Short mmCIF file of C-alpha atoms and ligand atoms in Angstrom, two decimals:
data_model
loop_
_atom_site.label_atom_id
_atom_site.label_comp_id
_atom_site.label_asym_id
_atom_site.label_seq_id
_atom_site.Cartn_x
_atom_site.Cartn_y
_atom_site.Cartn_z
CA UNK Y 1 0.00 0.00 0.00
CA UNK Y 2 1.36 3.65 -0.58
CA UNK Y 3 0.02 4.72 2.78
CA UNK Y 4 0.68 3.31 6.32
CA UNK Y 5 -2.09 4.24 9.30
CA UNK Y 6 0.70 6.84 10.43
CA UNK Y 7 0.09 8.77 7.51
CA UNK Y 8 -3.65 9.62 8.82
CA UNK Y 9 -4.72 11.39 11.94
CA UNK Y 10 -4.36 9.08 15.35
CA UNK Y 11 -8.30 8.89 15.22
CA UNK Y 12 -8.78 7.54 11.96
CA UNK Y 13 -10.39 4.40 11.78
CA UNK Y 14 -9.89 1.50 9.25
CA UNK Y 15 -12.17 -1.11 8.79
CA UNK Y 16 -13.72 -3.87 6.53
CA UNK Y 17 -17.26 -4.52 5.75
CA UNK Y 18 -19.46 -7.76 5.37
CA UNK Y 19 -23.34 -8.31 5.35
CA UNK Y 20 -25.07 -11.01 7.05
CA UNK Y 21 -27.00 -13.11 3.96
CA UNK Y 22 -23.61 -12.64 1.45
CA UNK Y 23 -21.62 -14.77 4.47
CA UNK Y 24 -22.94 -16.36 7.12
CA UNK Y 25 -25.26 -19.16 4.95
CA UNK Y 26 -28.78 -18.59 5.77
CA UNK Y 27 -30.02 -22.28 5.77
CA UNK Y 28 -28.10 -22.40 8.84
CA UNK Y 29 -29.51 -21.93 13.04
CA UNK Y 30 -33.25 -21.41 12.33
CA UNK Y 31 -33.40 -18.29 9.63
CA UNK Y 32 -36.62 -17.56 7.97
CA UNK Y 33 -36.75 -17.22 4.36
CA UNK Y 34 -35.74 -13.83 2.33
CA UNK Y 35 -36.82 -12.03 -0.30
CA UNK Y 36 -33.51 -13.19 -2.05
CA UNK Y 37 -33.95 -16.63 -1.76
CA UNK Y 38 -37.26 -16.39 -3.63
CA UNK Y 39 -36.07 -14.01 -6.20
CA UNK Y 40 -33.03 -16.27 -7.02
CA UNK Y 41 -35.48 -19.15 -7.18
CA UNK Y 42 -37.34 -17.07 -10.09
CA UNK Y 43 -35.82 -17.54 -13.47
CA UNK Y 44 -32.82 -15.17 -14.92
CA UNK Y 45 -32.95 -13.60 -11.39
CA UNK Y 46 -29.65 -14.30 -10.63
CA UNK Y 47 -26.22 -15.97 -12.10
CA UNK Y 48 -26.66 -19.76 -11.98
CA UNK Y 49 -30.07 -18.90 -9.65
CA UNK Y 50 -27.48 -18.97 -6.56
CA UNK Y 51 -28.87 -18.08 -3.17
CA UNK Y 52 -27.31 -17.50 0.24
CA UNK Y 53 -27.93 -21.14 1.31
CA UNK Y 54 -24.78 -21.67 2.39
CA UNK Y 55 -22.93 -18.55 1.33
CA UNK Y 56 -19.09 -18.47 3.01
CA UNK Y 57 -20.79 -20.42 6.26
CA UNK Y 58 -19.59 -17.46 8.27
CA UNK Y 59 -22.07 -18.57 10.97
CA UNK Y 60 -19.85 -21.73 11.82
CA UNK Y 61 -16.50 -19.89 11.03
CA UNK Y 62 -16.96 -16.43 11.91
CA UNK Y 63 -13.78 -17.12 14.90
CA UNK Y 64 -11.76 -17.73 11.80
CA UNK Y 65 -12.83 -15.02 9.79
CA UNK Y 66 -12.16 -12.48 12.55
CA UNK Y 67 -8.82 -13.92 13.47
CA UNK Y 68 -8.34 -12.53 9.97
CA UNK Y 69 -9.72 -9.17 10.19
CA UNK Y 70 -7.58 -8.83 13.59
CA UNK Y 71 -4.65 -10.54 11.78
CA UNK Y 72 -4.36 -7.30 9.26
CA UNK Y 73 -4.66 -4.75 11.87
CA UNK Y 74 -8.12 -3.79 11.22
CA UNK Y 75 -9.87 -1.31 14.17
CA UNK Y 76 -13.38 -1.83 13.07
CA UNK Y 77 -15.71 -4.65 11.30
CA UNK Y 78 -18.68 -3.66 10.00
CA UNK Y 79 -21.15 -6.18 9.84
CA UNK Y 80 -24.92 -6.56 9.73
CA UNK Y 81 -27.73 -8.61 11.66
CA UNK Y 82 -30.16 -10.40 9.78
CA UNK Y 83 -33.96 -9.66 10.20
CA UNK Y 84 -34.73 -13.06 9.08
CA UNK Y 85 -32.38 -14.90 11.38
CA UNK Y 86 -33.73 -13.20 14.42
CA UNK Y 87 -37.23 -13.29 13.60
CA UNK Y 88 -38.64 -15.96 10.89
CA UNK Y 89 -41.49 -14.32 9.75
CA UNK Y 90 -40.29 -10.93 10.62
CA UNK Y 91 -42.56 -10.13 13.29
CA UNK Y 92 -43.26 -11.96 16.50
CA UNK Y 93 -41.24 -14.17 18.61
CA UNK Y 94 -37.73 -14.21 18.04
CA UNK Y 95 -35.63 -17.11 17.14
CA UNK Y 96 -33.29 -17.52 19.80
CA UNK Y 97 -30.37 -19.34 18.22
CA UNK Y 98 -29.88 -16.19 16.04
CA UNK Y 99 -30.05 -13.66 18.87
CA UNK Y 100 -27.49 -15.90 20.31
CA UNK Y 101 -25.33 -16.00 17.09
CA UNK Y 102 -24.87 -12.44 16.92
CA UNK Y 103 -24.18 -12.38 21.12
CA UNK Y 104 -21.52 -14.67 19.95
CA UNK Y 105 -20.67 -13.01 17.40
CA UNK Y 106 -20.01 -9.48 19.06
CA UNK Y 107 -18.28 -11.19 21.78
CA UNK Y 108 -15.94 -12.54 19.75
CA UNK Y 109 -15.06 -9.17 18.15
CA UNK Y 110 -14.37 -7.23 21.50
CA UNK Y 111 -12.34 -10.39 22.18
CA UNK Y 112 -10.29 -9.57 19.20
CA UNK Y 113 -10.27 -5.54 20.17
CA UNK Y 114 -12.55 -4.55 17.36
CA UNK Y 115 -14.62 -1.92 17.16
CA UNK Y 116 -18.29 -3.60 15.96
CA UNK Y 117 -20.18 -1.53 13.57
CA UNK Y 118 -23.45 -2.55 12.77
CA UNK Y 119 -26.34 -2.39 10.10
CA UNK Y 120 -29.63 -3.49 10.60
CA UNK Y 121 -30.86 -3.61 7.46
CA UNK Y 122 -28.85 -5.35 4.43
CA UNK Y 123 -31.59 -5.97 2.44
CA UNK Y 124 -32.73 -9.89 3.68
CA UNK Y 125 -36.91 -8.62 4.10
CA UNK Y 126 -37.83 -11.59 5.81
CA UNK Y 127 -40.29 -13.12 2.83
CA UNK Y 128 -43.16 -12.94 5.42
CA UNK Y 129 -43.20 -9.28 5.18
CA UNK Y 130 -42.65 -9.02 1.42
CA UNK Y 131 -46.10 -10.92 1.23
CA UNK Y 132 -47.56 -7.83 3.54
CA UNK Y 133 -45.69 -5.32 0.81
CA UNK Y 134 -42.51 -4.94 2.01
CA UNK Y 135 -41.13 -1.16 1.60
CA UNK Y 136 -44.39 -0.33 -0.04
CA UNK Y 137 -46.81 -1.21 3.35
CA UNK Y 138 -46.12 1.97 5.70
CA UNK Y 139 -46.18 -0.40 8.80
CA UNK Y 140 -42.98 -1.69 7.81
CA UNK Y 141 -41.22 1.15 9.72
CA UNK Y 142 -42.81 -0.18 12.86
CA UNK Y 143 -41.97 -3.51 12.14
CA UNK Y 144 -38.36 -2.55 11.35
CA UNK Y 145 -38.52 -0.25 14.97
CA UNK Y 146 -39.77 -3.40 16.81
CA UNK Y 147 -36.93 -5.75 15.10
CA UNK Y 148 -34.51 -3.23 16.04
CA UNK Y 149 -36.02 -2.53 19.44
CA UNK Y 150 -35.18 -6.77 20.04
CA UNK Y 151 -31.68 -7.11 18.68
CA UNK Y 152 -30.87 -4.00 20.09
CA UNK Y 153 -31.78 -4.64 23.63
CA UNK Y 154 -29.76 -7.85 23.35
CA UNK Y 155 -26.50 -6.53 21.65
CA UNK Y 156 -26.53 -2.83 21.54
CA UNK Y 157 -24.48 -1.45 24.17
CA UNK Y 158 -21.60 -3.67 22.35
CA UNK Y 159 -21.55 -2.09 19.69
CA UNK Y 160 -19.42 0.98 18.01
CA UNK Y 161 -21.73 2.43 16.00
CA UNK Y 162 -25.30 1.58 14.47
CA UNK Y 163 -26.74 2.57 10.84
CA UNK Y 164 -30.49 1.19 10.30
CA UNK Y 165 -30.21 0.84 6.75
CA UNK Y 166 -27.40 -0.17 4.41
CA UNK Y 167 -27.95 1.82 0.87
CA UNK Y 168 -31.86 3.05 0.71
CA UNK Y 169 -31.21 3.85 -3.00
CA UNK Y 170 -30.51 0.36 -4.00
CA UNK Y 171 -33.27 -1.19 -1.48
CA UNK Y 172 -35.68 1.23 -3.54
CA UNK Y 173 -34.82 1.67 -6.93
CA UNK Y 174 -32.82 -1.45 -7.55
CA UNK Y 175 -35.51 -3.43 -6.09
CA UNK Y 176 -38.71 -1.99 -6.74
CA UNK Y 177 -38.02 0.34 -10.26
CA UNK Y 178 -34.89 -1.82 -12.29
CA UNK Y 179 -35.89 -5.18 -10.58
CA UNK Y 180 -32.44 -6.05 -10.15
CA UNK Y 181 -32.25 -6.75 -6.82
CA UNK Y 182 -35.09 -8.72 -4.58
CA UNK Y 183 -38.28 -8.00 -4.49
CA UNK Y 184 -37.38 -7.29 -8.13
CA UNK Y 185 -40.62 -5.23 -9.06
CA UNK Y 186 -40.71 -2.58 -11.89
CA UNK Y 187 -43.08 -0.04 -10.93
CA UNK Y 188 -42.90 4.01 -9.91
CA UNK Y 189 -45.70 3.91 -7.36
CA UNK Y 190 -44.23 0.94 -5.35
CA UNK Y 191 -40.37 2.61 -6.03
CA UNK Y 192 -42.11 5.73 -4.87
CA UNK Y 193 -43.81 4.44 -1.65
CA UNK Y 194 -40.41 2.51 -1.12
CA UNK Y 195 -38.04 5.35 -1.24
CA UNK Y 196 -40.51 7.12 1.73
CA UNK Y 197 -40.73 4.36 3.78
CA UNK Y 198 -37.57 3.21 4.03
CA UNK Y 199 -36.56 6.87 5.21
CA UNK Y 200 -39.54 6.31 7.69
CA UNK Y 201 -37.99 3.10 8.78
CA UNK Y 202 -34.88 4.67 9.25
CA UNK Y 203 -35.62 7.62 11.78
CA UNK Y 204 -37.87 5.28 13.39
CA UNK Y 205 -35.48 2.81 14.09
CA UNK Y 206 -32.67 5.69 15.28
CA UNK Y 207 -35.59 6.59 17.17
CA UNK Y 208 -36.32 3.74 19.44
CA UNK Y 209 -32.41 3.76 19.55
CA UNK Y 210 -32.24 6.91 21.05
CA UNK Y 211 -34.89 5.73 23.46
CA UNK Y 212 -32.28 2.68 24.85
CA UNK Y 213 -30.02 4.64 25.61
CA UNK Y 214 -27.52 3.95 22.43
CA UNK Y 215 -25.32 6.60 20.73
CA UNK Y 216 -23.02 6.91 17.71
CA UNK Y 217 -26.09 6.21 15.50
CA UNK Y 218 -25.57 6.84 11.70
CA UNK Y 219 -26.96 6.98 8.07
CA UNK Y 220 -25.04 4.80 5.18
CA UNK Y 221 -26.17 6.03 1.75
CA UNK Y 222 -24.47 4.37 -1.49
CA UNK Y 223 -23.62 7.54 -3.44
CA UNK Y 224 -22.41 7.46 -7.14
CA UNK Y 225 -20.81 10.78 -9.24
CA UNK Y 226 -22.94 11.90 -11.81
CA UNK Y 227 -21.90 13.53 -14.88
CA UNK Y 228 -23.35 14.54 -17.84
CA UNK Y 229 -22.12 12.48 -21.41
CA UNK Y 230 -21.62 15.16 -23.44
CA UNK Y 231 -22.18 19.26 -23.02
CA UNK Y 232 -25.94 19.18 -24.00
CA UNK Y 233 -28.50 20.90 -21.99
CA UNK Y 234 -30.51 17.43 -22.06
CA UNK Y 235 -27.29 15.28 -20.64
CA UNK Y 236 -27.08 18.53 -18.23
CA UNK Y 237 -30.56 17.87 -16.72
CA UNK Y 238 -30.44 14.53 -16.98
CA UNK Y 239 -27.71 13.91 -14.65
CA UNK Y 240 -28.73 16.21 -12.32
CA UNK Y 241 -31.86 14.12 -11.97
CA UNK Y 242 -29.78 11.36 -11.67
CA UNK Y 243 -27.80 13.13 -9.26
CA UNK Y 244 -31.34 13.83 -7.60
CA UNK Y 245 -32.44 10.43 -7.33
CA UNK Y 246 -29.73 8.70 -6.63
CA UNK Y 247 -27.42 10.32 -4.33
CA UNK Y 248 -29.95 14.23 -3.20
CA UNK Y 249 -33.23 12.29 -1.90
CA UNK Y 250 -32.15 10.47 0.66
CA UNK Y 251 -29.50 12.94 2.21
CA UNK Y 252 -31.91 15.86 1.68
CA UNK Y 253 -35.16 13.69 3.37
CA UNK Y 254 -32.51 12.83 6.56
CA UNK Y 255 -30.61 15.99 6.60
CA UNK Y 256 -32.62 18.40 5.74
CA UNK Y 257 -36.22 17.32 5.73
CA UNK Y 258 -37.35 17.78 2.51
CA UNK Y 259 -37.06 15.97 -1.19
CA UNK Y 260 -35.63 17.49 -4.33
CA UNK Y 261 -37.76 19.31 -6.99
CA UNK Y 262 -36.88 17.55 -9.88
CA UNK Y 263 -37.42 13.96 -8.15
CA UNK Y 264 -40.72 14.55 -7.22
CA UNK Y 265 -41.71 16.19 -10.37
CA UNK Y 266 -41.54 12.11 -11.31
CA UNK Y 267 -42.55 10.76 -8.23
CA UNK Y 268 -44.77 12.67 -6.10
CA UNK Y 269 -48.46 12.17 -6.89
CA UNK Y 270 -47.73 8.21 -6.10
CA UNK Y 271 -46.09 9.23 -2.53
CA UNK Y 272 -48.41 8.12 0.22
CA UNK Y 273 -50.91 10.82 1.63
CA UNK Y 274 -49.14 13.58 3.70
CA UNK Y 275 -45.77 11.98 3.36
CA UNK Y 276 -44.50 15.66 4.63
CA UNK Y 277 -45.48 14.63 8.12
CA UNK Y 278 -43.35 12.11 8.36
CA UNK Y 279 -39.95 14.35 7.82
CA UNK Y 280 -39.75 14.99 12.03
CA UNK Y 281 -39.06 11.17 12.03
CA UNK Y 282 -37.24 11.19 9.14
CA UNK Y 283 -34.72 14.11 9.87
CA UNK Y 284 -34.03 12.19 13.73
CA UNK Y 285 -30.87 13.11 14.49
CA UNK Y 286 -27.69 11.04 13.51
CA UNK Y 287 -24.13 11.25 14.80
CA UNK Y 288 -22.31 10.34 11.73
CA UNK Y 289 -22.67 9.92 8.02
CA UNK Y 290 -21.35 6.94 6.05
CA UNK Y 291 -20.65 6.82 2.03
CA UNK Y 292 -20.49 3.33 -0.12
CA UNK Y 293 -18.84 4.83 -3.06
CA UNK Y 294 -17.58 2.71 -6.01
CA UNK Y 295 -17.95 4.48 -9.36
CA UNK Y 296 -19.36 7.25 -11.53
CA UNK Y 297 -21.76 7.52 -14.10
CA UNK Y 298 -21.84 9.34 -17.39
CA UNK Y 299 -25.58 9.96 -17.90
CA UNK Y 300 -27.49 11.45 -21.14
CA UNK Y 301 -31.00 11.99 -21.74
CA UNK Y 302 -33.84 9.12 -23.47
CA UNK Y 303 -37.49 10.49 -24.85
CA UNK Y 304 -38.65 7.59 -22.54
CA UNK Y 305 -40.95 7.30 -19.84
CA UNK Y 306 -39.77 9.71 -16.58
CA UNK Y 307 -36.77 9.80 -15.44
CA UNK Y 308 -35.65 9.68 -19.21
CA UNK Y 309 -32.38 9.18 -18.76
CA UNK Y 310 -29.67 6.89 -19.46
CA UNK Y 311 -26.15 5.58 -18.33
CA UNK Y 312 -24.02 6.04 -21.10
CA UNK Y 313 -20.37 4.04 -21.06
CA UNK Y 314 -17.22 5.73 -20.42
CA UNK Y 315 -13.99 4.60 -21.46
CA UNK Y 316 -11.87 4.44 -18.26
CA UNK Y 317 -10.77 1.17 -16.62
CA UNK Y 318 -13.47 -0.70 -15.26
CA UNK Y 319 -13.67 -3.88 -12.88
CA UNK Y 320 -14.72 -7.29 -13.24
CA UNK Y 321 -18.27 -5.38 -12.69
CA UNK Y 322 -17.71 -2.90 -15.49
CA UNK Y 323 -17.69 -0.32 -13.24
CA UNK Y 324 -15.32 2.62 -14.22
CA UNK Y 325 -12.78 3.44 -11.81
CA UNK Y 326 -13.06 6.87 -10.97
CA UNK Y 327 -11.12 8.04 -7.39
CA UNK Y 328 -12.29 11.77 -7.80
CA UNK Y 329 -15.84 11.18 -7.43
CA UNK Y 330 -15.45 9.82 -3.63
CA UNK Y 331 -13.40 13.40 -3.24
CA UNK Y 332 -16.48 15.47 -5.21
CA UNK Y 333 -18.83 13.51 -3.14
CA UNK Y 334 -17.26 13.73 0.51
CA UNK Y 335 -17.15 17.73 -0.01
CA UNK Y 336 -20.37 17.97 -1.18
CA UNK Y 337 -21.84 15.50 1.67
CA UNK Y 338 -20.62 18.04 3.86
CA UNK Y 339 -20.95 21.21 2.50
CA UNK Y 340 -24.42 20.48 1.52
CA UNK Y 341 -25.93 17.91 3.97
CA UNK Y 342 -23.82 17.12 7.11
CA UNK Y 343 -21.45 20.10 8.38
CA UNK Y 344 -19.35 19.63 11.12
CA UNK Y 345 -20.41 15.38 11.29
CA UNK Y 346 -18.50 13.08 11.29
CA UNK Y 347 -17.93 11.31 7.78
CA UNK Y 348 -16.75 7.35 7.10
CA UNK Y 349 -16.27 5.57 3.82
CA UNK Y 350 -18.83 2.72 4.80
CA UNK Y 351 -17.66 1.06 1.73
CA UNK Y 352 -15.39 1.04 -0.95
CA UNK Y 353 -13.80 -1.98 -2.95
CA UNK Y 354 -13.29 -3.57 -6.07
CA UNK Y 355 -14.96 -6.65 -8.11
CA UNK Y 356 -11.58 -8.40 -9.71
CA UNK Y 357 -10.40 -11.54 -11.75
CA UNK Y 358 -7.84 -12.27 -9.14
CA UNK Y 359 -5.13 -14.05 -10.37
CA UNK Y 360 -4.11 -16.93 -8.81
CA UNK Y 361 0.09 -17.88 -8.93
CA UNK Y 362 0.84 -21.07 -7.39
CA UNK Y 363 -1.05 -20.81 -3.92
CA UNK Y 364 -1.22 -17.08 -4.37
CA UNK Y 365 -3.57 -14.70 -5.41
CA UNK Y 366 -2.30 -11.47 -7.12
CA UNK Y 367 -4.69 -8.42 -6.65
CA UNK Y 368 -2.68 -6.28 -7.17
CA UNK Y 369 -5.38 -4.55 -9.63
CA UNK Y 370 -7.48 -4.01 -5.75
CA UNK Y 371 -4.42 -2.88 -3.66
CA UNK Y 372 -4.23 -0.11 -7.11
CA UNK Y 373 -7.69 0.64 -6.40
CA UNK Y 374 -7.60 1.29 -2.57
CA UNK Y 375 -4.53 3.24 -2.82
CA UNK Y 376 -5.73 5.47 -5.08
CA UNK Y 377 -9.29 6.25 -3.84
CA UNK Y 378 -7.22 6.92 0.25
CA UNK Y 379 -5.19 9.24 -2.05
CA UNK Y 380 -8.41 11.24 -2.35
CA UNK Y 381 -9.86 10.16 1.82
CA UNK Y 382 -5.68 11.92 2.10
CA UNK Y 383 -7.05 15.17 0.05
CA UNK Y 384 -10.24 15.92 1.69
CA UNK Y 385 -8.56 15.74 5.07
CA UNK Y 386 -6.09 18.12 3.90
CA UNK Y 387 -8.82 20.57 3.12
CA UNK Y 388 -10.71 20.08 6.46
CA UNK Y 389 -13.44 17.54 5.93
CA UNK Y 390 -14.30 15.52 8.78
CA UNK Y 391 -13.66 12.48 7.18
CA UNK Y 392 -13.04 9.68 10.72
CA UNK Y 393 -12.47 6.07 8.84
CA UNK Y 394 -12.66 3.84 5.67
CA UNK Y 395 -14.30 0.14 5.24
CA UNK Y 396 -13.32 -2.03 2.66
CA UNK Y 397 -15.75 -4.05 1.23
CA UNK Y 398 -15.00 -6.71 1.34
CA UNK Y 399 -13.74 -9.25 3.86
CA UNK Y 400 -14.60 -12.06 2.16
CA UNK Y 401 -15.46 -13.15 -1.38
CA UNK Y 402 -19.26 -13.66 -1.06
CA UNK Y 403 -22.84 -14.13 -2.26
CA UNK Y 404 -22.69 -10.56 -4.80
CA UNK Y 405 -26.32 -10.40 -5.15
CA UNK Y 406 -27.70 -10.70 -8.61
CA UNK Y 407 -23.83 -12.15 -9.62
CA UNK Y 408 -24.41 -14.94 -7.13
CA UNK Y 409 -20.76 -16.48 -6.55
CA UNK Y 410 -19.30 -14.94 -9.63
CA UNK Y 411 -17.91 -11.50 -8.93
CA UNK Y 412 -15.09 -11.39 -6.42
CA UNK Y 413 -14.91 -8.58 -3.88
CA UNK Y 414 -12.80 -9.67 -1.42
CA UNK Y 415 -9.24 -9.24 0.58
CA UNK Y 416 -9.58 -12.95 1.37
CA UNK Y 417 -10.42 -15.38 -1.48
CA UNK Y 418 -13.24 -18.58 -0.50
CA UNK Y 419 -13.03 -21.65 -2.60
CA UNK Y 420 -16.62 -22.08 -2.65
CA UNK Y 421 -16.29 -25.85 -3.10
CA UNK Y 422 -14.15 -26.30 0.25
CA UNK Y 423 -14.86 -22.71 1.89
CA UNK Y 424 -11.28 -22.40 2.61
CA UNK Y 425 -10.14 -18.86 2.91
CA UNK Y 426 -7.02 -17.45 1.86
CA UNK Y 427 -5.99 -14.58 2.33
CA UNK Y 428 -4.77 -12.20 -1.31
CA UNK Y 429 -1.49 -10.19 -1.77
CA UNK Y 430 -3.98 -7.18 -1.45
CA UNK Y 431 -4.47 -8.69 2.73
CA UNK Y 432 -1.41 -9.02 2.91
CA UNK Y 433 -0.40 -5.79 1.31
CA UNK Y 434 -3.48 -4.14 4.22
CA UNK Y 435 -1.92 -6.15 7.32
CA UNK Y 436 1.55 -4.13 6.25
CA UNK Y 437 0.43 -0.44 6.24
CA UNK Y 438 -2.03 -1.03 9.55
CA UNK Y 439 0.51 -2.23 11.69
CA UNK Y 440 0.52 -0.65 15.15
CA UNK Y 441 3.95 0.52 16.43
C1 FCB S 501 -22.90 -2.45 -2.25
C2 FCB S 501 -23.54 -3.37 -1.24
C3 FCB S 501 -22.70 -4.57 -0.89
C4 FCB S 501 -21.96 -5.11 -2.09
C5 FCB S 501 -21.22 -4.01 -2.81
C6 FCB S 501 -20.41 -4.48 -3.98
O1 FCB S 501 -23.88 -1.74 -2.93
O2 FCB S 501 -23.80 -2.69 -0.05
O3 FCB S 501 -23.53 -5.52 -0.29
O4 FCB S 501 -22.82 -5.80 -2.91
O5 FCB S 501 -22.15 -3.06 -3.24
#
């Protein structure tokens, strides 16, 4: 790596990132059925129609996997709970053996001195509740409060921090306007109804939080750089809607109570009936502000249905995803997070990481394509600290190699590479290259 944790202030924090249903294999200690496992059941859904089943059986080796994350020097691992694995159907009585899995689980990180930083929400709607409409029924915010309100009375005060809900773009418009991700529908009322609720569900949750006592409570929004393909007026506004949708809503609901012109030109008459109400709840105060960043887009306009626009391709390197690499859009986006949203908060990199070929030689595998990409996106983490923005840690995603959504098994995210025939793990040059620079003196 070109940096060592000396080169950053004594209170910067480096961490990885996992989610519950890509590792810890969901057929395991009671779980209810997800939304994924359904929509990988349903025909070109997913790659091969892979599911979680098993995943990187985290849940019987998580004391390996942290010996790992210890092993490189890491302060923090983010993580998140399941809402299926603690209660089945979603609501009612909880399943014990998961409430004791993640007791185990937390243990076992302040064993290893790390800092655990949780989500509560990484998209596994347990399938019971997608029957009662998901992020579309309004009463899923109390249903997400009263999930919270149980795992958080049992594991809490343990943890670091605590963000509700990983990426409400992607829960929204990925599953409920592309279809790309479970529930997969592809429709603007339910994407509409979505994108409120799960802003509802959000300050509710940081609101029974609040109410237990807990602090260092956060928001994690995926944000992606939006630029216009050429120097049109059309690509202009296009991207700015794109801008608007993707990255403005949900910052502007949380941070400053209110939704951006030009997205609910598109989406307002399908919002539910005096959605402004709900912005007291929505705005509840948070201590920190994450960012998943991994890429820009170059968008131009479509004569197509609202929002009309389209993702054009650029021509800069891209990962095994296709996603260009583009380091000065997490530096555009970190300065305008706080110069428009969040101020004086605290700011983290919740996630950040590249999908890669890796290349094995001998028993090695070469990534040196992924140590590239982290070193060059904490040159930019380096430049907005020089010019004052609060910016307290970075997460790599990801840990492991793991269950990549709609790419099942076939995209590769991680420091550590699984065999997913014999779920050993080992560990990549880019690990090794990590476990170098965060070495404590
Ligand atoms: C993010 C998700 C994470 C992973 C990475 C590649 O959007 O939070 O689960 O899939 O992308």
């Amino acid at each position: 790596m070109k940096y060592t944790r000396k080169d950053f202030p004594d209170d910067f924090l480096f961490g990885v990132a996992t989610s519950s249903y890509q590792i810890e294999g969901h057929s395991f200690g009671g779980a209810g059925e997800t939304q994924w496992d359904t929509f990988a059941a349903t025909r070109a859904n997913v790659v091969r129609a892979e599911t979680g089943a098993i995943a990187c059986d985290h849940y019987h080796r998580y004391e390996e996997d942290l010996d790992l994350v210890a092993a490189a020097g890491f302060d923090c691992y983010r993580f998140s709970t399941s809402w299926a694995r603690i209660l089945p159907h979603g609501r009612g009585s909880p399943n014990q053996q998961g409430l004791d899995f993640y007791d185990r689980l937390t243990d076992a990180m302040l064993e290893r001195d790390l800092k655990p930083c949780l989500t509560l929400y990484h998209w596994e709607m347990p399938s019971a509740l997608v029957d009662l409409g998901g992020w579309r029924n309004r009463d899923i915010a109390k249903w997400f409060g009263d999930y919270t309100e149980i795992i958080m009375s049992c594991i809490g005060d343990r943890m670091f921090s605590t963000a509700p809900v990983n990426e409400p773009w992607c829960v929204a418009w990925l599953g409920h306007f592309t279809g790309h991700h479970a529930p997969g529908i592809r429709d603007i009322r339910a994407t509409a109804r979505a994108m409120h609720h799960v802003l509802v569900g959000h300050g509710t949750a940081i609101n029974i939080m609040r109410g237990l006592g807990l602090g260092n409570l956060g928001a994690i929004c995926n944000l992606e750089y939006a630029m216009p393909a050429d120097n049109s007026k059309a690509a202009e506004r296009a991207s700015r809607l794109y801008d608007g949708i993707y990255n403005r809503f949900f910052l502007s609901g949380m941070f400053k109570g209110e939704y951006p012109a030009n997205v609910l030109e598109g989406i307002e008459s399908h919002l539910p009936a005096n959605w402004q109400d709900d912005f007291p709840v929505i705005q509840a105060p948070v201590d920190w502000c994450g960012i998943n960043y991994y890429t820009r887009k170059l968008i131009g306009p479509t004569s197509d249905t609202w929002p009309a626009y389209m993702e054009v391709e650029g021509h800069l390197p891209k990962t095994d995803l296709g996603w260009e690499v583009f380091p000065a859009g997490l530096e555009h986006l970190l300065k305008i997070v706080q110069h428009d949203y969040t101020g004086d908060l605290p700011l983290y990199v919740t996630e950040n990481g590249m999908a890669n070929d890796d290349i094995k030689v001998g028993i090695n595998i070469d990534d040196a394509a992924r140590t590239d990409y982290l070193n060059t996106h904490l040159d930019v983490v380096q430049n907005t600290l020089v010019e004052g923005v609060p910016v307290k840690g970075y997460f790599i995603w990801s840990l492991l190699d793991n269950y990549e959504w709609s790419s099942g098994y076939e995209k590769r995210f991680g420091i550590v590479h699984v065999d997913f025939e014999t779920l050993k793990r080992t560990p990549k040059s880019s690990y090794h290259a990590i476990a170098k620079a965060l070495l404590k003196a």
